[in-house]
């Protein structure tokens, strides 16, 4: 199943990445891959970020700044990169501090059109 | 005044940057610099992002992921990088698509301790 492959590949090919998922804006996940070293429940992270992404979209509409493409949140314990796939789905990748955020963003950018085709 | 200098410098030294501000979490700005080519009202952007940042902090608390350091939002029309200075203030930089986000993040990271000292 392409969805599972995509999330696994995003984690394995991004140095420092620990988990990835494809989730609907309703907080229901389509695919999820979490490495053994992950200290987080990616489904729970996804649900919270789904609501955050709705808020970001609302702000972007108010500011007339167009569609939201990507959101990156860096905290003490990890970095989460979120890529909008379409109006309904997003892709999220959790990376440990010091990991390669640039590679993570790249992985999400190149894989999101692949996912979009399958949805 | 150091605050005005910092926001001006962040814009002028980041290729593609159009505006920057230092704002309190209450949406009241301390310093603001907007280049002539900016198509946005940075104060309005800041107010919306202040509320978004509160939401990000709430999510980070729920997920026990520590303090929020940085948030980057990429939309069709521009990219906004937000750096937390302390619990009360943040620094935001708006960059046109194709601008140097990495340099913008660097500028905010190196200048936020300077601002923190003055607050």
PDB file of N, CA and C in Angstrom, chain B residues 23-95:
ATOM      1  N   UNK B  23       6.579  41.520  18.703  1.00  0.00           N
ATOM      2  CA  UNK B  23       5.221  41.715  19.221  1.00  0.00           C
ATOM      3  C   UNK B  23       5.027  40.959  20.518  1.00  0.00           C
ATOM      4  N   UNK B  24       4.167  41.502  21.384  1.00  0.00           N
ATOM      5  CA  UNK B  24       3.795  40.796  22.597  1.00  0.00           C
ATOM      6  C   UNK B  24       2.708  39.784  22.293  1.00  0.00           C
ATOM      7  N   UNK B  25       2.573  38.793  23.170  1.00  0.00           N
ATOM      8  CA  UNK B  25       1.558  37.765  22.938  1.00  0.00           C
ATOM      9  C   UNK B  25       0.148  38.365  23.021  1.00  0.00           C
ATOM     10  N   UNK B  26       0.048  39.610  23.516  1.00  0.00           N
ATOM     11  CA  UNK B  26      -1.242  40.301  23.558  1.00  0.00           C
ATOM     12  C   UNK B  26      -1.541  41.021  22.243  1.00  0.00           C
ATOM     13  N   UNK B  27      -0.639  40.891  21.241  1.00  0.00           N
ATOM     14  CA  UNK B  27      -0.883  41.486  19.935  1.00  0.00           C
ATOM     15  C   UNK B  27      -0.478  42.947  19.833  1.00  0.00           C
ATOM     16  N   UNK B  28       0.255  43.436  20.821  1.00  0.00           N
ATOM     17  CA  UNK B  28       0.725  44.829  20.756  1.00  0.00           C
ATOM     18  C   UNK B  28       2.193  44.811  20.332  1.00  0.00           C
ATOM     19  N   UNK B  29       2.512  45.530  19.263  1.00  0.00           N
ATOM     20  CA  UNK B  29       3.869  45.426  18.731  1.00  0.00           C
ATOM     21  C   UNK B  29       4.806  46.426  19.381  1.00  0.00           C
ATOM     22  N   UNK B  30       6.067  46.008  19.458  1.00  0.00           N
ATOM     23  CA  UNK B  30       7.116  46.788  20.097  1.00  0.00           C
ATOM     24  C   UNK B  30       7.952  47.486  19.032  1.00  0.00           C
ATOM     25  N   UNK B  31       8.131  46.818  17.907  1.00  0.00           N
ATOM     26  CA  UNK B  31       8.893  47.389  16.804  1.00  0.00           C
ATOM     27  C   UNK B  31       8.425  46.705  15.538  1.00  0.00           C
ATOM     28  N   UNK B  32       8.516  47.448  14.424  1.00  0.00           N
ATOM     29  CA  UNK B  32       7.965  46.955  13.169  1.00  0.00           C
ATOM     30  C   UNK B  32       8.743  47.597  12.029  1.00  0.00           C
ATOM     31  N   UNK B  33       9.165  46.791  11.080  1.00  0.00           N
ATOM     32  CA  UNK B  33       9.792  47.356   9.886  1.00  0.00           C
ATOM     33  C   UNK B  33       9.171  46.705   8.663  1.00  0.00           C
ATOM     34  N   UNK B  34       8.677  47.529   7.750  1.00  0.00           N
ATOM     35  CA  UNK B  34       8.045  46.994   6.545  1.00  0.00           C
ATOM     36  C   UNK B  34       8.693  47.646   5.335  1.00  0.00           C
ATOM     37  N   UNK B  35       9.176  46.832   4.403  1.00  0.00           N
ATOM     38  CA  UNK B  35       9.814  47.394   3.212  1.00  0.00           C
ATOM     39  C   UNK B  35       8.735  47.906   2.264  1.00  0.00           C
ATOM     40  N   UNK B  36       9.145  48.741   1.342  1.00  0.00           N
ATOM     41  CA  UNK B  36       8.164  49.359   0.439  1.00  0.00           C
ATOM     42  C   UNK B  36       7.452  48.342  -0.437  1.00  0.00           C
ATOM     43  N   UNK B  37       8.148  47.244  -0.739  1.00  0.00           N
ATOM     44  CA  UNK B  37       7.533  46.266  -1.638  1.00  0.00           C
ATOM     45  C   UNK B  37       6.574  45.308  -0.920  1.00  0.00           C
ATOM     46  N   UNK B  38       6.449  45.454   0.383  1.00  0.00           N
ATOM     47  CA  UNK B  38       5.560  44.551   1.122  1.00  0.00           C
ATOM     48  C   UNK B  38       4.111  44.802   0.724  1.00  0.00           C
ATOM     49  N   UNK B  39       3.409  43.707   0.457  1.00  0.00           N
ATOM     50  CA  UNK B  39       1.987  43.820   0.098  1.00  0.00           C
ATOM     51  C   UNK B  39       1.135  43.461   1.304  1.00  0.00           C
ATOM     52  N   UNK B  40       1.702  43.566   2.492  1.00  0.00           N
ATOM     53  CA  UNK B  40       0.946  43.138   3.653  1.00  0.00           C
ATOM     54  C   UNK B  40       1.085  44.128   4.803  1.00  0.00           C
ATOM     55  N   UNK B  41       0.095  44.094   5.663  1.00  0.00           N
ATOM     56  CA  UNK B  41       0.095  44.913   6.874  1.00  0.00           C
ATOM     57  C   UNK B  41       0.700  44.058   7.972  1.00  0.00           C
ATOM     58  N   UNK B  42       1.961  44.270   8.277  1.00  0.00           N
ATOM     59  CA  UNK B  42       2.648  43.368   9.196  1.00  0.00           C
ATOM     60  C   UNK B  42       2.021  43.353  10.596  1.00  0.00           C
ATOM     61  N   UNK B  43       1.439  44.483  10.996  1.00  0.00           N
ATOM     62  CA  UNK B  43       0.786  44.514  12.317  1.00  0.00           C
ATOM     63  C   UNK B  43      -0.395  43.536  12.357  1.00  0.00           C
ATOM     64  N   UNK B  44      -1.150  43.526  11.274  1.00  0.00           N
ATOM     65  CA  UNK B  44      -2.324  42.642  11.202  1.00  0.00           C
ATOM     66  C   UNK B  44      -1.867  41.185  11.173  1.00  0.00           C
ATOM     67  N   UNK B  45      -0.825  40.928  10.368  1.00  0.00           N
ATOM     68  CA  UNK B  45      -0.247  39.584  10.299  1.00  0.00           C
ATOM     69  C   UNK B  45       0.199  39.162  11.703  1.00  0.00           C
ATOM     70  N   UNK B  46       0.891  40.065  12.382  1.00  0.00           N
ATOM     71  CA  UNK B  46       1.405  39.767  13.718  1.00  0.00           C
ATOM     72  C   UNK B  46       0.314  39.410  14.704  1.00  0.00           C
ATOM     73  N   UNK B  47      -0.779  40.166  14.686  1.00  0.00           N
ATOM     74  CA  UNK B  47      -1.883  39.912  15.615  1.00  0.00           C
ATOM     75  C   UNK B  47      -2.449  38.513  15.397  1.00  0.00           C
ATOM     76  N   UNK B  48      -2.633  38.145  14.135  1.00  0.00           N
ATOM     77  CA  UNK B  48      -3.168  36.806  13.841  1.00  0.00           C
ATOM     78  C   UNK B  48      -2.182  35.724  14.269  1.00  0.00           C
ATOM     79  N   UNK B  49      -0.892  35.972  14.014  1.00  0.00           N
ATOM     80  CA  UNK B  49       0.109  34.972  14.368  1.00  0.00           C
ATOM     81  C   UNK B  49       0.340  34.905  15.878  1.00  0.00           C
ATOM     82  N   UNK B  50       0.066  35.987  16.582  1.00  0.00           N
ATOM     83  CA  UNK B  50       0.165  35.950  18.043  1.00  0.00           C
ATOM     84  C   UNK B  50      -0.836  34.938  18.597  1.00  0.00           C
ATOM     85  N   UNK B  51      -2.048  34.944  18.033  1.00  0.00           N
ATOM     86  CA  UNK B  51      -3.055  34.000  18.535  1.00  0.00           C
ATOM     87  C   UNK B  51      -2.704  32.580  18.093  1.00  0.00           C
ATOM     88  N   UNK B  52      -2.126  32.466  16.897  1.00  0.00           N
ATOM     89  CA  UNK B  52      -1.704  31.150  16.415  1.00  0.00           C
ATOM     90  C   UNK B  52      -0.591  30.577  17.299  1.00  0.00           C
ATOM     91  N   UNK B  53       0.336  31.449  17.681  1.00  0.00           N
ATOM     92  CA  UNK B  53       1.449  31.007  18.522  1.00  0.00           C
ATOM     93  C   UNK B  53       0.943  30.507  19.885  1.00  0.00           C
ATOM     94  N   UNK B  54      -0.075  31.167  20.417  1.00  0.00           N
ATOM     95  CA  UNK B  54      -0.672  30.695  21.677  1.00  0.00           C
ATOM     96  C   UNK B  54      -1.224  29.291  21.500  1.00  0.00           C
ATOM     97  N   UNK B  55      -1.846  29.063  20.350  1.00  0.00           N
ATOM     98  CA  UNK B  55      -2.410  27.744  20.048  1.00  0.00           C
ATOM     99  C   UNK B  55      -1.288  26.703  19.919  1.00  0.00           C
ATOM    100  N   UNK B  56      -0.185  27.071  19.270  1.00  0.00           N
ATOM    101  CA  UNK B  56       0.964  26.161  19.131  1.00  0.00           C
ATOM    102  C   UNK B  56       1.518  25.823  20.514  1.00  0.00           C
ATOM    103  N   UNK B  57       1.605  26.816  21.388  1.00  0.00           N
ATOM    104  CA  UNK B  57       2.131  26.583  22.735  1.00  0.00           C
ATOM    105  C   UNK B  57       1.212  25.636  23.512  1.00  0.00           C
ATOM    106  N   UNK B  58      -0.092  25.806  23.327  1.00  0.00           N
ATOM    107  CA  UNK B  58      -1.058  24.947  24.002  1.00  0.00           C
ATOM    108  C   UNK B  58      -0.869  23.497  23.534  1.00  0.00           C
ATOM    109  N   UNK B  59      -0.732  23.321  22.212  1.00  0.00           N
ATOM    110  CA  UNK B  59      -0.524  21.982  21.650  1.00  0.00           C
ATOM    111  C   UNK B  59       0.772  21.377  22.192  1.00  0.00           C
ATOM    112  N   UNK B  60       1.819  22.180  22.245  1.00  0.00           N
ATOM    113  CA  UNK B  60       3.109  21.689  22.719  1.00  0.00           C
ATOM    114  C   UNK B  60       3.033  21.258  24.188  1.00  0.00           C
ATOM    115  N   UNK B  61       2.245  21.996  24.969  1.00  0.00           N
ATOM    116  CA  UNK B  61       2.052  21.614  26.379  1.00  0.00           C
ATOM    117  C   UNK B  61       1.313  20.287  26.491  1.00  0.00           C
ATOM    118  N   UNK B  62       0.252  20.152  25.715  1.00  0.00           N
ATOM    119  CA  UNK B  62      -0.537  18.910  25.738  1.00  0.00           C
ATOM    120  C   UNK B  62       0.365  17.730  25.387  1.00  0.00           C
ATOM    121  N   UNK B  63       1.226  17.933  24.388  1.00  0.00           N
ATOM    122  CA  UNK B  63       2.078  16.840  23.914  1.00  0.00           C
ATOM    123  C   UNK B  63       3.366  16.708  24.732  1.00  0.00           C
ATOM    124  N   UNK B  64       3.513  17.559  25.744  1.00  0.00           N
ATOM    125  CA  UNK B  64       4.709  17.561  26.595  1.00  0.00           C
ATOM    126  C   UNK B  64       5.986  17.616  25.766  1.00  0.00           C
ATOM    127  N   UNK B  65       5.974  18.478  24.764  1.00  0.00           N
ATOM    128  CA  UNK B  65       7.143  18.523  23.896  1.00  0.00           C
ATOM    129  C   UNK B  65       8.043  19.718  24.196  1.00  0.00           C
ATOM    130  N   UNK B  66       7.844  20.350  25.342  1.00  0.00           N
ATOM    131  CA  UNK B  66       8.738  21.422  25.759  1.00  0.00           C
ATOM    132  C   UNK B  66       8.359  22.769  25.173  1.00  0.00           C
ATOM    133  N   UNK B  67       9.241  23.740  25.379  1.00  0.00           N
ATOM    134  CA  UNK B  67       8.965  25.089  24.899  1.00  0.00           C
ATOM    135  C   UNK B  67       8.986  25.164  23.375  1.00  0.00           C
ATOM    136  N   UNK B  68       8.152  26.043  22.842  1.00  0.00           N
ATOM    137  CA  UNK B  68       8.134  26.280  21.398  1.00  0.00           C
ATOM    138  C   UNK B  68       9.253  27.265  21.072  1.00  0.00           C
ATOM    139  N   UNK B  69      10.098  26.894  20.133  1.00  0.00           N
ATOM    140  CA  UNK B  69      11.194  27.778  19.747  1.00  0.00           C
ATOM    141  C   UNK B  69      10.852  28.559  18.485  1.00  0.00           C
ATOM    142  N   UNK B  70      10.285  27.856  17.510  1.00  0.00           N
ATOM    143  CA  UNK B  70      10.080  28.492  16.217  1.00  0.00           C
ATOM    144  C   UNK B  70       8.899  27.883  15.484  1.00  0.00           C
ATOM    145  N   UNK B  71       8.208  28.715  14.727  1.00  0.00           N
ATOM    146  CA  UNK B  71       7.117  28.230  13.879  1.00  0.00           C
ATOM    147  C   UNK B  71       7.313  28.862  12.496  1.00  0.00           C
ATOM    148  N   UNK B  72       7.213  28.050  11.461  1.00  0.00           N
ATOM    149  CA  UNK B  72       7.301  28.575  10.096  1.00  0.00           C
ATOM    150  C   UNK B  72       6.037  28.185   9.342  1.00  0.00           C
ATOM    151  N   UNK B  73       5.380  29.166   8.744  1.00  0.00           N
ATOM    152  CA  UNK B  73       4.184  28.884   7.960  1.00  0.00           C
ATOM    153  C   UNK B  73       4.429  29.329   6.523  1.00  0.00           C
ATOM    154  N   UNK B  74       4.311  28.388   5.578  1.00  0.00           N
ATOM    155  CA  UNK B  74       4.491  28.729   4.164  1.00  0.00           C
ATOM    156  C   UNK B  74       3.142  28.710   3.472  1.00  0.00           C
ATOM    157  N   UNK B  75       2.782  29.833   2.875  1.00  0.00           N
ATOM    158  CA  UNK B  75       1.545  29.908   2.103  1.00  0.00           C
ATOM    159  C   UNK B  75       1.910  30.302   0.665  1.00  0.00           C
ATOM    160  N   UNK B  76       0.892  30.341  -0.215  1.00  0.00           N
ATOM    161  CA  UNK B  76       1.147  30.710  -1.612  1.00  0.00           C
ATOM    162  C   UNK B  76       1.848  32.063  -1.723  1.00  0.00           C
ATOM    163  N   UNK B  77       1.437  33.019  -0.894  1.00  0.00           N
ATOM    164  CA  UNK B  77       1.907  34.392  -1.084  1.00  0.00           C
ATOM    165  C   UNK B  77       3.124  34.808  -0.273  1.00  0.00           C
ATOM    166  N   UNK B  78       3.327  34.168   0.869  1.00  0.00           N
ATOM    167  CA  UNK B  78       4.561  34.419   1.614  1.00  0.00           C
ATOM    168  C   UNK B  78       4.793  33.398   2.711  1.00  0.00           C
ATOM    169  N   UNK B  79       5.994  33.484   3.276  1.00  0.00           N
ATOM    170  CA  UNK B  79       6.406  32.588   4.349  1.00  0.00           C
ATOM    171  C   UNK B  79       6.597  33.454   5.592  1.00  0.00           C
ATOM    172  N   UNK B  80       6.032  33.014   6.710  1.00  0.00           N
ATOM    173  CA  UNK B  80       6.229  33.743   7.958  1.00  0.00           C
ATOM    174  C   UNK B  80       7.017  32.855   8.919  1.00  0.00           C
ATOM    175  N   UNK B  81       8.141  33.388   9.409  1.00  0.00           N
ATOM    176  CA  UNK B  81       8.938  32.674  10.409  1.00  0.00           C
ATOM    177  C   UNK B  81       8.741  33.405  11.735  1.00  0.00           C
ATOM    178  N   UNK B  82       8.376  32.642  12.769  1.00  0.00           N
ATOM    179  CA  UNK B  82       8.133  33.236  14.086  1.00  0.00           C
ATOM    180  C   UNK B  82       9.099  32.610  15.077  1.00  0.00           C
ATOM    181  N   UNK B  83       9.784  33.441  15.826  1.00  0.00           N
ATOM    182  CA  UNK B  83      10.725  32.958  16.839  1.00  0.00           C
ATOM    183  C   UNK B  83      10.272  33.463  18.203  1.00  0.00           C
ATOM    184  N   UNK B  84      10.126  32.571  19.133  1.00  0.00           N
ATOM    185  CA  UNK B  84       9.792  32.963  20.495  1.00  0.00           C
ATOM    186  C   UNK B  84      10.985  33.656  21.145  1.00  0.00           C
ATOM    187  N   UNK B  85      10.781  34.817  21.722  1.00  0.00           N
ATOM    188  CA  UNK B  85      11.874  35.493  22.420  1.00  0.00           C
ATOM    189  C   UNK B  85      11.847  35.088  23.891  1.00  0.00           C
ATOM    190  N   UNK B  86      10.678  35.227  24.495  1.00  0.00           N
ATOM    191  CA  UNK B  86      10.451  34.730  25.860  1.00  0.00           C
ATOM    192  C   UNK B  86       8.959  34.417  25.976  1.00  0.00           C
ATOM    193  N   UNK B  87       8.462  34.239  27.187  1.00  0.00           N
ATOM    194  CA  UNK B  87       7.054  33.847  27.321  1.00  0.00           C
ATOM    195  C   UNK B  87       6.106  34.926  26.801  1.00  0.00           C
ATOM    196  N   UNK B  88       6.612  36.169  26.731  1.00  0.00           N
ATOM    197  CA  UNK B  88       5.726  37.272  26.372  1.00  0.00           C
ATOM    198  C   UNK B  88       5.879  37.802  24.949  1.00  0.00           C
ATOM    199  N   UNK B  89       7.115  37.740  24.441  1.00  0.00           N
ATOM    200  CA  UNK B  89       7.361  38.372  23.145  1.00  0.00           C
ATOM    201  C   UNK B  89       7.831  37.396  22.080  1.00  0.00           C
ATOM    202  N   UNK B  90       7.494  37.728  20.832  1.00  0.00           N
ATOM    203  CA  UNK B  90       8.026  36.953  19.705  1.00  0.00           C
ATOM    204  C   UNK B  90       8.476  37.889  18.589  1.00  0.00           C
ATOM    205  N   UNK B  91       9.262  37.304  17.700  1.00  0.00           N
ATOM    206  CA  UNK B  91       9.830  38.025  16.560  1.00  0.00           C
ATOM    207  C   UNK B  91       9.253  37.330  15.325  1.00  0.00           C
ATOM    208  N   UNK B  92       8.745  38.086  14.372  1.00  0.00           N
ATOM    209  CA  UNK B  92       8.191  37.477  13.165  1.00  0.00           C
ATOM    210  C   UNK B  92       8.798  38.137  11.939  1.00  0.00           C
ATOM    211  N   UNK B  93       9.051  37.321  10.924  1.00  0.00           N
ATOM    212  CA  UNK B  93       9.654  37.809   9.677  1.00  0.00           C
ATOM    213  C   UNK B  93       8.842  37.258   8.514  1.00  0.00           C
ATOM    214  N   UNK B  94       8.429  38.134   7.597  1.00  0.00           N
ATOM    215  CA  UNK B  94       7.679  37.707   6.410  1.00  0.00           C
ATOM    216  C   UNK B  94       8.605  37.746   5.198  1.00  0.00           C
ATOM    217  N   UNK B  95       8.613  36.649   4.467  1.00  0.00           N
ATOM    218  CA  UNK B  95       9.512  36.480   3.319  1.00  0.00           C
ATOM    219  C   UNK B  95       8.673  36.100   2.098  1.00  0.00           C
TER     220      UNK B  95
END
